[in-house]
XYZ file of C-alpha atoms in Angstrom:
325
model
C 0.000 0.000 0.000
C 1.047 3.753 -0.687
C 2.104 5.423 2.181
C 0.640 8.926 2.594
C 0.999 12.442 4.179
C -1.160 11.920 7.159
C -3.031 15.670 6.089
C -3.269 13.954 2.177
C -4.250 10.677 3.809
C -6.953 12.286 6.207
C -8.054 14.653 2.856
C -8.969 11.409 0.374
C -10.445 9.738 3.811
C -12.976 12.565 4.168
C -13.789 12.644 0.521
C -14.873 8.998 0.376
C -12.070 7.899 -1.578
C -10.008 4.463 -0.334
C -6.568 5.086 -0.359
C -6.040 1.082 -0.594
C -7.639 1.593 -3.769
C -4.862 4.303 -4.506
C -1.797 4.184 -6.863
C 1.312 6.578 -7.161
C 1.870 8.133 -10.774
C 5.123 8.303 -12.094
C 5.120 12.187 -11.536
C 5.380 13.193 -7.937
C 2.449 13.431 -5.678
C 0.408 12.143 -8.622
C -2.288 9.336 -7.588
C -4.246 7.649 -9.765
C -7.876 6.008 -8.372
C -7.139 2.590 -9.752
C -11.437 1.850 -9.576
C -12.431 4.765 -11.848
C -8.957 5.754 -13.326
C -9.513 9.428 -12.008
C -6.173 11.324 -11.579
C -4.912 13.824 -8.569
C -2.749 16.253 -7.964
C -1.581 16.544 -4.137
C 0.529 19.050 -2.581
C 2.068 19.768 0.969
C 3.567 22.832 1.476
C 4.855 25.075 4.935
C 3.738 28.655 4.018
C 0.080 27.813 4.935
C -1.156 31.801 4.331
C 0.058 31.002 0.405
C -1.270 27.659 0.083
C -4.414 29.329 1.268
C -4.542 31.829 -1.305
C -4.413 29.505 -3.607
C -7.085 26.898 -2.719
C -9.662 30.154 -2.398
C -8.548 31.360 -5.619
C -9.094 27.957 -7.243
C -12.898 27.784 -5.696
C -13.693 31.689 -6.660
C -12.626 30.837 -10.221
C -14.569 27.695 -10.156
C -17.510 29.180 -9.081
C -17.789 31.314 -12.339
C -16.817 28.518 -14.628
C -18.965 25.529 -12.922
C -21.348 26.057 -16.062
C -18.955 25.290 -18.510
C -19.325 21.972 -20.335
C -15.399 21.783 -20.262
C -14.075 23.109 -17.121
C -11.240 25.754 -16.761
C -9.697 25.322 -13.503
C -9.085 22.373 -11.537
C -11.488 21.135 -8.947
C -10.475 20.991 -5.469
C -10.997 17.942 -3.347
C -10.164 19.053 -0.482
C -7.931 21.409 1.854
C -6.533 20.786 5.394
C -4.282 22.546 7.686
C -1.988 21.382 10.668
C -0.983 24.035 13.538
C -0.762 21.500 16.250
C 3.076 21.120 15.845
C 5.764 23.619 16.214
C 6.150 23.931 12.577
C 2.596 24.509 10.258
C 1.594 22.381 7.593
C -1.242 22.478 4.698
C -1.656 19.627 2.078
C -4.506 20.674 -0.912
C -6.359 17.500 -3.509
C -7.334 18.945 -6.955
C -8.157 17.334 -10.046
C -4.817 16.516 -11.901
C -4.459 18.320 -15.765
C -2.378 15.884 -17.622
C -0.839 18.656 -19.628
C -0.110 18.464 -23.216
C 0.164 19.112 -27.333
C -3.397 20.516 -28.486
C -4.818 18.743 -31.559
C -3.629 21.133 -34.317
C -6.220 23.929 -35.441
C -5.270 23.534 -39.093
C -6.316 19.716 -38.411
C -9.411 17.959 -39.256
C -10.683 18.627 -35.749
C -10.575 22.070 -36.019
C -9.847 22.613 -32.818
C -8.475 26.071 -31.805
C -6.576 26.178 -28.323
C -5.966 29.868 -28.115
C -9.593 30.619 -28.851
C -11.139 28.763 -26.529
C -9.132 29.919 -24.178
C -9.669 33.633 -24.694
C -13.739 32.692 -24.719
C -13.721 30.238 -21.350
C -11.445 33.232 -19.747
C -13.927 36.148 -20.821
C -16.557 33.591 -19.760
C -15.437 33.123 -16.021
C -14.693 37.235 -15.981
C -18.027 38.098 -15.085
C -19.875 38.036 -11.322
C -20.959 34.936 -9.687
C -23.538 33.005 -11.131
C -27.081 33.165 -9.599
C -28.139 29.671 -10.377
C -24.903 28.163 -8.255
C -25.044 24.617 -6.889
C -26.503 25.709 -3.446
C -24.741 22.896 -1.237
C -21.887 24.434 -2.866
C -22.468 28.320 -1.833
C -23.212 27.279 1.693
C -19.975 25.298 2.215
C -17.611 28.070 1.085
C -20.144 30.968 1.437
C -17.672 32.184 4.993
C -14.754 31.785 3.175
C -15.207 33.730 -0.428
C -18.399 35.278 -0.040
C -18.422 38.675 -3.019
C -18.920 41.751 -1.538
C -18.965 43.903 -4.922
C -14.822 45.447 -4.142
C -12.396 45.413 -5.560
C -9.418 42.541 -3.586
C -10.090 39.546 -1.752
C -10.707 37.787 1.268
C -7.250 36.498 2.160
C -3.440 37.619 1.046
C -2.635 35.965 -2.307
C 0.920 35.417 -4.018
C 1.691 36.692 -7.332
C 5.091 34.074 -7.193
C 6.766 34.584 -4.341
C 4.946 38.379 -3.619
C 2.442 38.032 -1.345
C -0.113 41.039 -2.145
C -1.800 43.331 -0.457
C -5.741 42.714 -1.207
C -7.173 45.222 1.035
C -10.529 45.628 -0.486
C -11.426 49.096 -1.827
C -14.520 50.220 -3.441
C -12.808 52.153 -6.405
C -10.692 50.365 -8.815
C -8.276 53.582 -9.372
C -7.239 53.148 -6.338
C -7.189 49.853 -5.554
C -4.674 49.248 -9.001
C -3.182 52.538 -7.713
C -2.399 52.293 -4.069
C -2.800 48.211 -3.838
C -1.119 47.163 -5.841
C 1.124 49.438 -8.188
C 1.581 51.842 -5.277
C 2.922 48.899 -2.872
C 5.244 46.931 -4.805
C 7.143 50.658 -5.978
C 7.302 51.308 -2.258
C 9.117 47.704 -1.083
C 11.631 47.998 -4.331
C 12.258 51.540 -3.395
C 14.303 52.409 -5.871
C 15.240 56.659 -6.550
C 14.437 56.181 -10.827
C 11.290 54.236 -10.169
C 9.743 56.058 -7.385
C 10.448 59.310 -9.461
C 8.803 57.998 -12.419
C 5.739 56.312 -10.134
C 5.068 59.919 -9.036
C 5.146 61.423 -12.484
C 2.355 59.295 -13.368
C 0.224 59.742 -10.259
C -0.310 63.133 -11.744
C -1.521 62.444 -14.695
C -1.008 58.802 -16.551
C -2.917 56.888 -13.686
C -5.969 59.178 -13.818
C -5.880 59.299 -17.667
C -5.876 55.414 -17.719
C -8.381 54.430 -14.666
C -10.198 57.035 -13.391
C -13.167 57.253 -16.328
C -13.209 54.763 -19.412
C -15.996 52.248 -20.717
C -17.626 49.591 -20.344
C -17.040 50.669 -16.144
C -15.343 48.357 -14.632
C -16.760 46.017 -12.183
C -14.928 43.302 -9.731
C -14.803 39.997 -11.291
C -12.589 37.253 -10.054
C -9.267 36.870 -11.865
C -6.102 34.571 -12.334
C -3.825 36.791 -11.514
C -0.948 35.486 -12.856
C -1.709 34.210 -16.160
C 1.489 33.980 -17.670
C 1.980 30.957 -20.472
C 3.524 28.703 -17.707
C 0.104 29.023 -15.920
C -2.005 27.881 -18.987
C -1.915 24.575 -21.041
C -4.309 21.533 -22.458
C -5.486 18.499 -20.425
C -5.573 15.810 -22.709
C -7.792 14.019 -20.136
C -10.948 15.931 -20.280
C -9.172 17.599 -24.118
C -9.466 21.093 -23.191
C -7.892 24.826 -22.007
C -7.342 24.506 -18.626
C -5.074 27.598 -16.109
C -4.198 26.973 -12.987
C -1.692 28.203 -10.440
C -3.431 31.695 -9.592
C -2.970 34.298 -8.036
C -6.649 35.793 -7.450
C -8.338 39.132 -6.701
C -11.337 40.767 -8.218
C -10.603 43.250 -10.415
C -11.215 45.203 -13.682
C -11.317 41.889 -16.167
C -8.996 43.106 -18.455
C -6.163 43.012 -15.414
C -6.026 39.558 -16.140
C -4.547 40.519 -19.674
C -1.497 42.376 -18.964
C 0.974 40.115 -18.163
C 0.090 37.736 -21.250
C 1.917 40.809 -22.937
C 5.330 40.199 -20.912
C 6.355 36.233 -22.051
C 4.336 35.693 -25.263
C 2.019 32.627 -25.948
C -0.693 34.475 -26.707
C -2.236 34.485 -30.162
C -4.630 36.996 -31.648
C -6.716 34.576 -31.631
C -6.827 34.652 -28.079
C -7.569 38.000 -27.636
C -10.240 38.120 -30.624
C -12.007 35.651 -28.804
C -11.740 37.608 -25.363
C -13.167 40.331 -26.815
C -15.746 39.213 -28.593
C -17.146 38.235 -25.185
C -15.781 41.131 -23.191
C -15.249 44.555 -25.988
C -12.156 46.575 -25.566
C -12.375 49.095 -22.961
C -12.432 53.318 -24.524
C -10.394 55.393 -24.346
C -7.062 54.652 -24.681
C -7.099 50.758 -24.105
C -3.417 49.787 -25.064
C -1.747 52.222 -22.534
C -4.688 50.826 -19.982
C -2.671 47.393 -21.374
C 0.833 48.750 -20.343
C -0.519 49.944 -17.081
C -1.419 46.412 -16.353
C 1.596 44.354 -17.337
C 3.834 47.078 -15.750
C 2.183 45.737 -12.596
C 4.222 42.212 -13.345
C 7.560 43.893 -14.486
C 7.757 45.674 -11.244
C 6.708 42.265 -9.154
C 9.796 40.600 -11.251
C 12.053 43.753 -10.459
C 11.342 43.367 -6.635
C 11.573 38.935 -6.985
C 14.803 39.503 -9.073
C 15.790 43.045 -10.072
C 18.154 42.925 -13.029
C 16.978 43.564 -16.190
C 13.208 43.571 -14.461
C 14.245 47.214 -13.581
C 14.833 48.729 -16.803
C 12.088 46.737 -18.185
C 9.623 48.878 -15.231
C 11.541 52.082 -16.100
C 10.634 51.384 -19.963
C 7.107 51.346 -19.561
C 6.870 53.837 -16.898
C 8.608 56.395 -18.683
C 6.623 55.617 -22.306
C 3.057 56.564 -20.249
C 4.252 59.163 -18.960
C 5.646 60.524 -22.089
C 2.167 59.793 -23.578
C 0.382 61.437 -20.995
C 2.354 64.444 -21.054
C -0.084 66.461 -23.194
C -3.270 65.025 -22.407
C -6.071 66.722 -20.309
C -7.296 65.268 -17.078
């Protein structure tokens, strides 16, 4: 029989499922359920406060994508957390993406990876669904219950960041203050914080004080670079995963698929057919966002990070320079 982490162990107990009937994958803290050949993904980690972000990310995401006949994000099975030693534990089931090649969209399928990701993502970018399994909403109804703000219920990590998601009704100055605002002040550097206040004055107003459609809080990834995105060739579909969740202006969730690439137009021509581009000024509103990631990499790593955040910080503010508030 596999031997387990007692929190893993005491996590498949409670869920009904019988470890003896329990394999180990040949990738790490992979199990496979031998009965119905169902896969999962199990984790143990130390930093409970991140592991926690990211189960209630997981379930806020998977409460606006529940409807989809294909899902998006991997189902949790279950979360548990041990204090009673010196040292602090939490272990976390979810359903296990068996990530690989997409069938190809100039195939006979005709299958189109990119945009059915940009259409499940605008999809799970809007408020939580009325018609929600109700056993569901009273379970987790304490834990990531929407209040209309902009933030979230507990600190999430955006890598290694842990981020401050102090709720705020306005969403100019929750992207101002939360989350631009904070990261310049830990990397307090002289250029940056020179340039930050340059665009306080004018480019940050421009860009999120008035534009339509108004934004409203939906739930986002977070971090949805292309290491966070891939196909499961169990259930053959888009799936994301690893987030870092707030709710936000949807179109947050956009900005860093700028920075790495693996994004096709595709992609975004499918997003916005669901969601339109935001007016005025929409690509600067786009550099706003994914300067939010250059200056998380600048404080993880610095480097080239830095130059990166000066680049874009120094083209709005050029850009701004003759516009009227």
């Amino acid at each position: 029989m596999v031997k387990f982490h007692p929190l893993i162990q005491e996590i498949f107990e409670s869920s009904s499922i019988p470890i003896k009937e329990l394999e180990e994958c040949s990738s790490r803290g992979v199990y496979l359920h031998t009965t119905t050949k169902q896969k999962y993904f199990t984790k143990v980690q130390n930093d409970v406060k991140q592991m926690k972000g990211e189960i209630e990310g997981l379930k806020a995401m998977y409460r606006t994508t529940s409807f989809l006949e294909k899902g998006l994000v991997p189902k949790i099975i279950g979360f548990k957390v041990n204090e009673a030693e010196s040292k602090s534990e939490s272990a976390m089931i979810t359903q296990y993406f068996e990530l690989g090649s997409s069938p190809s969209s100039s195939g006979s399928s005709g299958y189109n990876l990119q945009r059915e990701l940009g259409e499940k993502l605008a999809k799970m970018h809007h408020s939580i669904p009325q018609n929600s399994n109700e056993q569901d909403q009273e379970e987790e109804e304490e834990e990531i219950t929407y209040n209309g703000k902009y933030g979230f219920n507990v600190p999430t990590h955006c890598g290694i960041t842990e981020q401050d998601n102090t709720y705020e009704e306005n969403w100019e100055t929750f992207y101002r203050d939360r989350r631009l605002g904070n990261l310049v002040k830990r990397i307090n550097d002289n250029s940056i914080n020179k340039e930050w206040e340059l665009m306080k004055e004018k480019a940050v107003p421009l860009l999120l004080h008035s534009f339509e459609p108004s934004p409203k809080p939906v739930i986002l990834h977070g971090d949805l670079w292309s290491g966070n995105k891939g196909y499961d060739t169990i259930s053959k579909t888009s799936v994301i995963f690893d987030p870092a969740s707030y709710y936000g202006h949807n179109e947050a969730d956009l900005g860093i698929t700028h920075m790495f690439g693996g994004f096709t137009n595709d992609f975004y021509e499918a997003y916005h057919k669901v969601h339109p581009k935001s007016k005025p000024y929409y690509d600067e509103r786009q550099k706003l966002y994914e300067l939010y990631h250059h200056l998380n990499h600048t404080l993880m790593f610095g480097g080239s990070y830095k130059s990166g955040s000066l680049s874009i910080m120094r083209s709005l503010n050029e850009w701004a320079k003759d516009k009227e508030l």
